[in-house]
PDB file of C-alpha atoms and ligand atoms in Angstrom:
ATOM      1  CA  MET A   1      -8.279 -22.008 -33.305  1.00  0.00           C
ATOM      2  CA  PRO A   2      -7.721 -25.007 -31.280  1.00  0.00           C
ATOM      3  CA  GLY A   3      -5.751 -27.753 -32.875  1.00  0.00           C
ATOM      4  CA  ASN A   4      -3.827 -25.550 -35.299  1.00  0.00           C
ATOM      5  CA  ARG A   5      -0.041 -26.373 -35.538  1.00  0.00           C
ATOM      6  CA  TRP A   6       2.276 -23.925 -34.224  1.00  0.00           C
ATOM      7  CA  THR A   7       4.378 -22.499 -36.955  1.00  0.00           C
ATOM      8  CA  LYS A   8       7.961 -21.739 -36.641  1.00  0.00           C
ATOM      9  CA  SER A   9       7.775 -17.901 -36.199  1.00  0.00           C
ATOM     10  CA  GLN A  10       5.028 -18.527 -33.522  1.00  0.00           C
ATOM     11  CA  ILE A  11       7.266 -20.783 -31.487  1.00  0.00           C
ATOM     12  CA  GLU A  12      10.214 -18.162 -32.000  1.00  0.00           C
ATOM     13  CA  SER A  13       7.906 -15.383 -30.880  1.00  0.00           C
ATOM     14  CA  LEU A  14       6.895 -17.394 -27.595  1.00  0.00           C
ATOM     15  CA  VAL A  15      10.395 -18.174 -26.928  1.00  0.00           C
ATOM     16  CA  GLY A  16      11.536 -14.549 -27.191  1.00  0.00           C
ATOM     17  CA  GLN A  17       8.605 -13.285 -25.189  1.00  0.00           C
ATOM     18  CA  ILE A  18       9.482 -15.719 -22.236  1.00  0.00           C
ATOM     19  CA  VAL A  19      13.235 -15.802 -22.459  1.00  0.00           C
ATOM     20  CA  HIS A  20      14.092 -12.188 -23.359  1.00  0.00           C
ATOM     21  CA  LEU A  21      11.354 -10.244 -22.193  1.00  0.00           C
ATOM     22  CA  SER A  22      10.592 -12.382 -19.370  1.00  0.00           C
ATOM     23  CA  LYS A  23       6.768 -11.975 -19.577  1.00  0.00           C
ATOM     24  CA  PRO A  24       4.279 -13.652 -17.444  1.00  0.00           C
ATOM     25  CA  LEU A  25       1.730 -15.852 -19.155  1.00  0.00           C
ATOM     26  CA  PRO A  26      -1.070 -13.042 -19.082  1.00  0.00           C
ATOM     27  CA  GLU A  27       1.127 -10.763 -21.007  1.00  0.00           C
ATOM     28  CA  ILE A  28       2.377 -13.070 -23.587  1.00  0.00           C
ATOM     29  CA  ASP A  29       0.680 -12.478 -27.138  1.00  0.00           C
ATOM     30  CA  ILE A  30       0.784 -14.839 -30.036  1.00  0.00           C
ATOM     31  CA  PRO A  31      -1.960 -13.908 -32.742  1.00  0.00           C
ATOM     32  CA  GLY A  32      -4.352 -16.739 -33.047  1.00  0.00           C
ATOM     33  CA  LYS A  33      -3.383 -18.808 -29.959  1.00  0.00           C
ATOM     34  CA  THR A  34      -5.426 -18.935 -26.709  1.00  0.00           C
ATOM     35  CA  ARG A  35      -3.897 -18.312 -23.315  1.00  0.00           C
ATOM     36  CA  ALA A  36      -4.527 -22.095 -22.690  1.00  0.00           C
ATOM     37  CA  ALA A  37      -2.470 -23.032 -25.817  1.00  0.00           C
ATOM     38  CA  ILE A  38       0.124 -20.632 -24.912  1.00  0.00           C
ATOM     39  CA  ASN A  39       0.457 -22.187 -21.444  1.00  0.00           C
ATOM     40  CA  ASN A  40       0.670 -25.753 -22.835  1.00  0.00           C
ATOM     41  CA  GLN A  41       3.245 -24.813 -25.509  1.00  0.00           C
ATOM     42  CA  ARG A  42       5.379 -23.193 -22.888  1.00  0.00           C
ATOM     43  CA  LYS A  43       5.229 -26.319 -20.696  1.00  0.00           C
ATOM     44  CA  ARG A  44       6.292 -28.329 -23.660  1.00  0.00           C
ATOM     45  CA  LEU A  45       9.141 -25.966 -24.514  1.00  0.00           C
ATOM     46  CA  GLN A  46      10.355 -25.887 -20.911  1.00  0.00           C
ATOM     47  CA  ARG A  47      10.507 -29.733 -20.710  1.00  0.00           C
ATOM     48  CA  ALA A  48      12.595 -29.657 -24.064  1.00  0.00           C
ATOM     49  CA  GLY A  49      14.933 -27.437 -22.264  1.00  0.00           C
ATOM     50  CA  VAL A  50      14.390 -24.630 -24.908  1.00  0.00           C
ATOM     51  CA  LEU A  51      13.710 -21.860 -22.307  1.00  0.00           C
ATOM     52  CA  ASN A  52      17.161 -22.096 -20.362  1.00  0.00           C
ATOM     53  CA  GLY A  53      15.435 -21.902 -17.006  1.00  0.00           C
ATOM     54  CA  SER A  54      13.694 -18.552 -17.745  1.00  0.00           C
ATOM     55  CA  PHE A  55      10.340 -20.319 -16.915  1.00  0.00           C
ATOM     56  CA  ALA A  56      10.513 -22.915 -14.217  1.00  0.00           C
ATOM     57  CA  GLY A  57       6.841 -23.843 -14.103  1.00  0.00           C
ATOM     58  CA  ARG A  58       5.206 -23.500 -10.890  1.00  0.00           C
ATOM     59  CA  ALA A  59       8.263 -22.520  -8.665  1.00  0.00           C
ATOM     60  CA  VAL A  60       6.994 -20.734  -5.773  1.00  0.00           C
ATOM     61  CA  LYS A  61       9.073 -17.961  -4.392  1.00  0.00           C
ATOM     62  CA  PRO A  62       8.170 -17.352  -0.902  1.00  0.00           C
ATOM     63  CA  TRP A  63       7.106 -13.949   0.130  1.00  0.00           C
ATOM     64  CA  THR A  64       9.641 -11.875   2.320  1.00  0.00           C
ATOM     65  CA  PHE A  65       8.549  -9.869   5.311  1.00  0.00           C
ATOM     66  CA  PRO A  66       9.611  -6.569   3.682  1.00  0.00           C
ATOM     67  CA  GLU A  67       7.455  -7.434   0.585  1.00  0.00           C
ATOM     68  CA  LEU A  68       4.500  -7.992   2.685  1.00  0.00           C
ATOM     69  CA  LYS A  69       5.124  -4.801   4.524  1.00  0.00           C
ATOM     70  CA  ARG A  70       5.138  -2.995   1.269  1.00  0.00           C
ATOM     71  CA  LEU A  71       2.094  -4.658  -0.093  1.00  0.00           C
ATOM     72  CA  THR A  72       0.247  -3.615   3.275  1.00  0.00           C
ATOM     73  CA  ALA A  73       1.271  -0.128   2.770  1.00  0.00           C
ATOM     74  CA  PHE A  74       0.320   0.011  -0.978  1.00  0.00           C
ATOM     75  CA  THR A  75      -3.027  -1.390  -0.329  1.00  0.00           C
ATOM     76  CA  GLN A  76      -3.978   0.271   2.955  1.00  0.00           C
ATOM     77  CA  ASP A  77      -2.167   3.744   2.511  1.00  0.00           C
ATOM     78  CA  TYR A  78      -2.646   4.174  -1.078  1.00  0.00           C
ATOM     79  CA  GLY A  79      -5.542   2.080  -1.794  1.00  0.00           C
ATOM     80  CA  PHE A  80      -3.738   0.365  -4.891  1.00  0.00           C
ATOM     81  CA  SER A  81      -5.377  -2.709  -6.273  1.00  0.00           C
ATOM     82  CA  ALA A  82      -3.341  -5.898  -7.267  1.00  0.00           C
ATOM     83  CA  SER A  83      -3.497  -5.307 -10.881  1.00  0.00           C
ATOM     84  CA  PHE A  84      -2.275  -1.696 -10.401  1.00  0.00           C
ATOM     85  CA  ILE A  85       0.671  -2.842  -8.110  1.00  0.00           C
ATOM     86  CA  ALA A  86       1.610  -5.402 -10.771  1.00  0.00           C
ATOM     87  CA  GLN A  87       1.218  -2.945 -13.804  1.00  0.00           C
ATOM     88  CA  MET A  88       3.374  -0.237 -12.047  1.00  0.00           C
ATOM     89  CA  GLY A  89       6.000  -2.901 -11.043  1.00  0.00           C
ATOM     90  CA  LEU A  90       5.848  -1.957  -7.321  1.00  0.00           C
ATOM     91  CA  LEU A  91       6.490  -5.542  -6.291  1.00  0.00           C
ATOM     92  CA  PRO A  92       9.296  -6.705  -8.709  1.00  0.00           C
ATOM     93  CA  GLY A  93       8.797 -10.360  -9.694  1.00  0.00           C
ATOM     94  CA  ARG A  94       5.262 -10.439  -8.547  1.00  0.00           C
ATOM     95  CA  THR A  95       2.387 -11.104 -10.796  1.00  0.00           C
ATOM     96  CA  LYS A  96      -1.101  -9.810 -10.437  1.00  0.00           C
ATOM     97  CA  ASP A  97      -2.427 -13.068  -9.447  1.00  0.00           C
ATOM     98  CA  SER A  98       0.197 -13.829  -6.738  1.00  0.00           C
ATOM     99  CA  ILE A  99      -0.245 -10.220  -5.393  1.00  0.00           C
ATOM    100  CA  GLY A 100      -4.100 -10.702  -5.334  1.00  0.00           C
ATOM    101  CA  LYS A 101      -3.687 -14.013  -3.635  1.00  0.00           C
ATOM    102  CA  MET A 102      -1.613 -12.611  -0.918  1.00  0.00           C
ATOM    103  CA  MET A 103      -3.932  -9.672  -0.418  1.00  0.00           C
ATOM    104  CA  GLY A 104      -6.690 -12.277  -0.035  1.00  0.00           C
ATOM    105  CA  ARG A 105      -4.683 -14.272   2.576  1.00  0.00           C
ATOM    106  CA  HIS A 106      -3.983 -11.133   4.570  1.00  0.00           C
ATOM    107  CA  GLY A 107      -7.539  -9.575   4.394  1.00  0.00           C
ATOM    108  CA  LEU A 108      -6.024  -6.574   2.485  1.00  0.00           C
ATOM    109  CA  GLY A 109      -7.684  -4.673  -0.310  1.00  0.00           C
ATOM    110  CA  ASN A 110     -10.821  -2.641  -0.787  1.00  0.00           C
ATOM    111  CA  PRO A 111     -13.844  -4.075   1.009  1.00  0.00           C
ATOM    112  CA  THR A 112     -16.342  -2.745  -1.375  1.00  0.00           C
ATOM    113  CA  ILE A 113     -14.490  -4.127  -4.446  1.00  0.00           C
ATOM    114  CA  LYS A 114     -14.069  -7.585  -2.791  1.00  0.00           C
ATOM    115  CA  GLU A 115     -17.932  -7.541  -1.907  1.00  0.00           C
ATOM    116  CA  ARG A 116     -18.739  -6.480  -5.491  1.00  0.00           C
ATOM    117  CA  ALA A 117     -16.645  -9.359  -6.869  1.00  0.00           C
ATOM    118  CA  ARG A 118     -18.364 -11.729  -4.610  1.00  0.00           C
ATOM    119  CA  HIS A 119     -21.760 -10.770  -5.703  1.00  0.00           C
ATOM    120  CA  ALA A 120     -20.855 -10.259  -9.272  1.00  0.00           C
ATOM    121  CA  GLN A 121     -23.848 -11.974 -11.167  1.00  0.00           C
ATOM    122  CA  ARG A 122     -25.366 -12.246 -14.562  1.00  0.00           C
ATOM    123  CA  PHE A 123     -28.396 -10.074 -15.429  1.00  0.00           C
ATOM    124  CA  ASP A 124     -31.646 -11.779 -16.197  1.00  0.00           C
ATOM    125  CA  ALA A 125     -33.441 -10.459 -19.316  1.00  0.00           C
ATOM    126  CA  ARG A 126     -35.440  -7.837 -17.636  1.00  0.00           C
ATOM    127  CA  ARG A 127     -32.623  -6.294 -15.501  1.00  0.00           C
ATOM    128  CA  ARG A 128     -30.426  -6.333 -18.711  1.00  0.00           C
ATOM    129  CA  GLU A 129     -33.000  -4.302 -20.720  1.00  0.00           C
ATOM    130  CA  GLU A 130     -33.294  -1.840 -17.736  1.00  0.00           C
ATOM    131  CA  PHE A 131     -29.510  -1.625 -17.588  1.00  0.00           C
ATOM    132  CA  GLN A 132     -29.446  -0.972 -21.398  1.00  0.00           C
ATOM    133  CA  ARG A 133     -31.973   1.773 -21.080  1.00  0.00           C
ATOM    134  CA  PHE A 134     -29.939   3.209 -18.460  1.00  0.00           C
ATOM    135  CA  LEU A 135     -26.843   3.222 -20.538  1.00  0.00           C
ATOM    136  CA  LEU A 136     -28.445   4.938 -23.369  1.00  0.00           C
ATOM    137  CA  ALA A 137     -30.311   7.595 -21.342  1.00  0.00           C
ATOM    138  CA  GLU A 138     -29.237   8.997 -17.804  1.00  0.00           C
ATOM    139  CA  GLY A 139     -26.081   6.970 -17.590  1.00  0.00           C
ATOM    140  CA  ARG A 140     -24.862   7.951 -21.097  1.00  0.00           C
ATOM    141  CA  LEU A 141     -21.883  10.172 -20.053  1.00  0.00           C
ATOM    142  CA  LEU A 142     -21.404   8.469 -16.696  1.00  0.00           C
ATOM    143  CA  PRO A 143     -17.799   7.033 -16.397  1.00  0.00           C
ATOM    144  CA  SER A 144     -17.859   3.201 -16.599  1.00  0.00           C
ATOM    145  CA  MET A 145     -16.146   2.961 -13.229  1.00  0.00           C
ATOM    146  CA  LEU A 146     -19.180   4.674 -11.505  1.00  0.00           C
ATOM    147  CA  VAL A 147     -21.805   2.703 -13.517  1.00  0.00           C
ATOM    148  CA  SER A 148     -19.980  -0.521 -12.425  1.00  0.00           C
ATOM    149  CA  ARG A 149     -20.173   0.367  -8.833  1.00  0.00           C
ATOM    150  CA  GLN A 150     -23.715   1.520  -9.151  1.00  0.00           C
ATOM    151  CA  TRP A 151     -24.945  -1.705 -10.831  1.00  0.00           C
ATOM    152  CA  GLY A 152     -22.789  -4.125  -9.277  1.00  0.00           C
ATOM    153  CA  LEU A 153     -20.946  -5.188 -12.365  1.00  0.00           C
ATOM    154  CA  ALA A 154     -17.326  -5.437 -13.496  1.00  0.00           C
ATOM    155  CA  GLN A 155     -15.975  -2.330 -15.316  1.00  0.00           C
ATOM    156  CA  LYS A 156     -15.152  -4.712 -18.212  1.00  0.00           C
ATOM    157  CA  THR A 157     -18.861  -5.625 -18.482  1.00  0.00           C
ATOM    158  CA  VAL A 158     -19.887  -2.002 -18.660  1.00  0.00           C
ATOM    159  CA  THR A 159     -17.488  -1.275 -21.410  1.00  0.00           C
ATOM    160  CA  ALA A 160     -18.590  -4.329 -23.347  1.00  0.00           C
ATOM    161  CA  TYR A 161     -22.184  -3.328 -23.032  1.00  0.00           C
ATOM    162  CA  ARG A 162     -21.352   0.255 -24.329  1.00  0.00           C
ATOM    163  CA  ARG A 163     -19.378  -1.180 -27.175  1.00  0.00           C
ATOM    164  CA  ARG A 164     -22.278  -3.633 -28.186  1.00  0.00           C
ATOM    165  CA  LEU A 165     -24.786  -0.471 -27.832  1.00  0.00           C
ATOM    166  CA  GLY A 166     -22.462   1.574 -30.021  1.00  0.00           C
ATOM    167  CA  ILE A 167     -22.255   4.179 -27.353  1.00  0.00           C
ATOM    168  CA  ARG A 168     -18.582   3.958 -26.204  1.00  0.00           C
ATOM    169  CA  LEU A 169     -17.397   6.952 -24.293  1.00  0.00           C
ATOM    170  CA  SER A 170     -15.181   9.008 -26.443  1.00  0.00           C
ATOM    171  CA  TRP A 171     -11.779   9.532 -25.310  1.00  0.00           C
ATOM    172  CA  ARG A 172     -12.589  13.125 -24.574  1.00  0.00           C
ATOM    173  CA  GLU A 173     -15.757  12.210 -22.447  1.00  0.00           C
ATOM    174  CA  ALA A 174     -13.816   9.639 -20.433  1.00  0.00           C
ATOM    175  CA  ARG A 175     -10.866  11.999 -19.924  1.00  0.00           C
ATOM    176  CA  SER A 176     -12.798  14.593 -18.627  1.00  0.00           C
ATOM    177  CA  SER A 177     -14.584  12.620 -16.019  1.00  0.00           C
ATOM    178  CA  ASP A 178     -13.768  12.878 -12.340  1.00  0.00           C
ATOM    179  CA  GLU A 179     -12.945   9.145 -12.235  1.00  0.00           C
ATOM    180  CA  PHE A 180     -10.116   9.563 -14.869  1.00  0.00           C
ATOM    181  CA  ARG A 181      -8.518  12.297 -12.762  1.00  0.00           C
ATOM    182  CA  ARG A 182      -8.787  10.255  -9.566  1.00  0.00           C
ATOM    183  CA  GLN A 183      -7.253   7.423 -11.425  1.00  0.00           C
ATOM    184  CA  GLN A 184      -4.547   9.706 -12.804  1.00  0.00           C
ATOM    185  CA  ARG A 185      -3.757  11.101  -9.242  1.00  0.00           C
ATOM    186  CA  LYS A 186      -3.542   7.495  -7.950  1.00  0.00           C
ATOM    187  CA  ARG A 187      -1.040   6.642 -10.781  1.00  0.00           C
ATOM    188  CA  SER A 188       1.175   9.625  -9.947  1.00  0.00           C
ATOM    189  CA  ALA A 189       1.202   9.011  -6.248  1.00  0.00           C
ATOM    190  CA  ALA A 190       2.229   5.274  -7.043  1.00  0.00           C
ATOM    191  CA  PHE A 191       5.112   6.682  -9.243  1.00  0.00           C
ATOM    192  CA  VAL A 192       6.316   8.846  -6.372  1.00  0.00           C
ATOM    193  CA  ALA A 193       6.040   5.990  -3.933  1.00  0.00           C
ATOM    194  CA  HIS A 194       7.843   3.851  -6.295  1.00  0.00           C
ATOM    195  CA  THR A 195      10.647   6.285  -7.094  1.00  0.00           C
ATOM    196  CA  ARG A 196      10.912   7.235  -3.380  1.00  0.00           C
ATOM    197  CA  GLU A 197      11.445   3.541  -2.510  1.00  0.00           C
ATOM    198  CA  ARG A 198      14.084   2.994  -5.160  1.00  0.00           C
ATOM    199  CA  TRP A 199      15.909   6.001  -4.082  1.00  0.00           C
ATOM    200  CA  ARG A 200      15.881   5.012  -0.261  1.00  0.00           C
ATOM    201  CA  ARG A 201      17.238   1.600  -1.161  1.00  0.00           C
ATOM    202  CA  TRP A 202      20.073   3.052  -3.368  1.00  0.00           C
ATOM    203  CA  ARG A 203      21.059   5.448  -0.516  1.00  0.00           C
ATOM    204  CA  GLU A 204      21.004   2.623   2.176  1.00  0.00           C
ATOM    205  CA  GLY A 205      23.147   0.450  -0.077  1.00  0.00           C
ATOM    206  CA  LYS A 206      25.632   3.078  -0.602  1.00  0.00           C
ATOM    207  CA  LYS A 207      25.816   4.018   2.970  1.00  0.00           C
ATOM    208  CA  LEU A 208      26.518   0.531   3.843  1.00  0.00           C
ATOM    209  CA  LEU A 209      29.314   0.373   1.494  1.00  0.00           C
ATOM    210  CA  TRP A 210      30.605   3.617   2.641  1.00  0.00           C
ATOM    211  CA  GLY A 211      30.823   2.385   6.284  1.00  0.00           C
ATOM    212  CA  LYS A 212      32.983  -0.565   5.124  1.00  0.00           C
ATOM    213  CA  LEU A 213      35.149   1.623   3.025  1.00  0.00           C
ATOM    214  CA  ARG A 214      35.787   3.940   5.940  1.00  0.00           C
ATOM    215  CA  GLN A 215      36.843   1.072   8.286  1.00  0.00           C
ATOM    216  CA  GLU A 216      39.242  -0.155   5.531  1.00  0.00           C
ATOM    217  CA  LEU A 217      40.723   3.332   5.049  1.00  0.00           C
ATOM    218  CA  VAL A 218      41.346   3.969   8.662  1.00  0.00           C
ATOM    219  CA  GLN A 219      43.749   0.950   8.866  1.00  0.00           C
ATOM    220  CA  ARG A 220      45.770   1.941   5.819  1.00  0.00           C
ATOM    221  CA  PRO A 221      49.003   4.230   6.231  1.00  0.00           C
ATOM    222  CA  ASP A 222      47.871   6.450   3.323  1.00  0.00           C
ATOM    223  CA  CYS A 223      44.570   7.110   4.764  1.00  0.00           C
ATOM    224  CA  PRO A 224      43.332  10.482   3.291  1.00  0.00           C
ATOM    225  CA  PRO A 225      42.468  13.271   5.655  1.00  0.00           C
ATOM    226  CA  ALA A 226      39.253  13.074   7.387  1.00  0.00           C
ATOM    227  CA  ARG A 227      36.371  15.395   5.842  1.00  0.00           C
ATOM    228  CA  VAL A 228      33.089  16.194   7.476  1.00  0.00           C
ATOM    229  CA  CYS A 229      30.140  16.701   5.118  1.00  0.00           C
ATOM    230  CA  GLN A 230      28.361  20.073   5.828  1.00  0.00           C
ATOM    231  CA  ALA A 231      25.002  18.582   5.147  1.00  0.00           C
ATOM    232  CA  CYS A 232      24.758  15.390   7.044  1.00  0.00           C
ATOM    233  CA  GLY A 233      27.727  16.037   9.634  1.00  0.00           C
ATOM    234  CA  GLU A 234      29.003  12.404   8.999  1.00  0.00           C
ATOM    235  CA  GLN A 235      32.776  12.163   8.950  1.00  0.00           C
ATOM    236  CA  TRP A 236      34.162  10.588   5.690  1.00  0.00           C
ATOM    237  CA  TYR A 237      37.409  11.108   3.883  1.00  0.00           C
ATOM    238  CA  ALA A 238      38.736  13.495   1.334  1.00  0.00           C
ATOM    239  CA  ALA A 239      38.399  10.946  -1.476  1.00  0.00           C
ATOM    240  CA  ARG A 240      36.524  10.911  -4.630  1.00  0.00           C
ATOM    241  CA  GLU A 241      34.637   7.944  -3.429  1.00  0.00           C
ATOM    242  CA  PHE A 242      32.995  10.172  -0.777  1.00  0.00           C
ATOM    243  CA  PHE A 243      33.183  13.800  -2.281  1.00  0.00           C
ATOM    244  CA  HIS A 244      32.532  15.083  -5.801  1.00  0.00           C
ATOM    245  CA  VAL A 245      35.573  16.885  -7.159  1.00  0.00           C
ATOM    246  CA  ARG A 246      34.768  20.305  -8.394  1.00  0.00           C
ATOM    247  CA  THR A 247      36.812  22.281 -10.917  1.00  0.00           C
ATOM    248  CA  ARG A 248      36.308  25.894 -10.831  1.00  0.00           C
ATOM    249  CA  ARG A 249      37.884  28.413 -13.202  1.00  0.00           C
ATOM    250  CA  SER A 250      38.713  31.981 -12.029  1.00  0.00           C
ATOM    251  CA  PRO A 251      41.235  34.568 -13.440  1.00  0.00           C
ATOM    252  CA  ALA A 252      43.655  33.408 -11.271  1.00  0.00           C
ATOM    253  CA  GLY A 253      43.633  29.950 -12.805  1.00  0.00           C
ATOM    254  CA  VAL A 254      41.804  26.528 -12.150  1.00  0.00           C
ATOM    255  CA  LYS A 255      40.944  25.458  -8.804  1.00  0.00           C
ATOM    256  CA  ILE A 256      40.214  21.917  -7.949  1.00  0.00           C
ATOM    257  CA  GLY A 257      38.623  20.794  -4.610  1.00  0.00           C
ATOM    258  CA  TYR A 258      36.288  18.582  -3.133  1.00  0.00           C
ATOM    259  CA  CYS A 259      32.436  19.543  -2.635  1.00  0.00           C
ATOM    260  CA  ARG A 260      31.363  20.483   0.985  1.00  0.00           C
ATOM    261  CA  THR A 261      28.722  17.991   0.865  1.00  0.00           C
ATOM    262  CA  CYS A 262      29.183  14.229   0.568  1.00  0.00           C
ATOM    263  CA  ARG A 263      28.061  12.641  -2.629  1.00  0.00           C
ATOM    264  CA  LEU A 264      24.938  10.971  -1.007  1.00  0.00           C
ATOM    265  CA  CYS A 265      23.859  14.522   0.215  1.00  0.00           C
ATOM    266  CA  ARG A 266      24.761  16.015  -3.083  1.00  0.00           C
ATOM    267  CA  ALA A 267      22.669  13.584  -4.824  1.00  0.00           C
ATOM    268  CA  GLU A 268      19.801  14.022  -2.339  1.00  0.00           C
ATOM    269  CA  LEU A 269      19.930  17.904  -2.980  1.00  0.00           C
ATOM    270  CA  ARG A 270      20.066  17.619  -6.670  1.00  0.00           C
ATOM    271  CA  ARG A 271      17.084  15.137  -6.639  1.00  0.00           C
ATOM    272  CA  ARG A 272      15.101  17.698  -4.572  1.00  0.00           C
ATOM    273  CA  SER A 273      15.752  20.597  -6.720  1.00  0.00           C
ATOM    274  CA  ALA A 274      14.927  18.411  -9.824  1.00  0.00           C
ATOM    275  CA  ALA A 275      11.662  17.534  -8.286  1.00  0.00           C
ATOM    276  CA  ALA A 276      10.876  21.134  -7.280  1.00  0.00           C
ATOM    277  CA  SER A 277      11.532  22.529 -10.667  1.00  0.00           C
ATOM    278  CA  CYS A 278       9.191  19.516 -12.191  1.00  0.00           C
ATOM    279  CA  ALA A 279       6.568  20.716  -9.812  1.00  0.00           C
ATOM    280  CA  MET A 280       7.084  24.288 -10.969  1.00  0.00           C
ATOM    281  CA  ALA A 281       6.906  23.401 -14.479  1.00  0.00           C
ATOM    282  CA  ALA A 282       3.738  21.314 -13.998  1.00  0.00           C
ATOM    283  CA  ARG A 283       2.083  24.320 -12.153  1.00  0.00           C
ATOM    284  CA  GLY A 284       3.308  26.961 -14.596  1.00  0.00           C
TER     285      GLY A 284
HETATM  286 ZN1   ZN B 301      26.395  14.135   3.773  1.00  0.00          ZN
END
């Protein structure tokens, strides 16, 4: 409804979604307001200083080299699409649009999908009828993704046709399709890649910190005795920062001592065994 005044609660909701939830434009939802109206109101609020700098307008954050490297891996090694990368938060702070543009600039992405998008066109009346007949007959149970590929349409368009014809695939039908399973595998691969990446960054940061700590300790008169990790072979120090303290109870009393593996290796081992038991639970 263009021209409708914004109510107080609508504005409050908009501010909340921008400031507290840091939502990008496509994700902001105000019932009864179009995306253009939301965008305009957002600009007005920004100029009025209501948004506390949460939304800076068209501030361009340059892409870093590591980001581009990861984008290349996500698209070429995993075959992820821009919307998928954005949805999974694989490149924090990058929207679907900016990821898509970057992919375009560097020739990344799936060539068939790009080709299809380029040739996407509206059907003429005859072709439309033909398509509807197909959907009602042999294409009835075909996953929308496959239909879209076969007919050179966007998947959204296929779904819209199905809805209008009243033959939407049931949840069960869609789920049982190979396409659904393929998407699910893709999703879990992304999740694994994401966690692995976060884990790697955490570990690198920790190791850097420990290196500094080691240099500081060595110069101190009260430097604790050196202690070598049994797993990675690095020489750290017998201190809580590097080694987990274990308490063992025995009939002879309580024994307190440092673990044989450093905290980094201990965390790694625990993570691996958790992943292994997860996989076992999934299989069994
Ligand atoms: Zn270690």
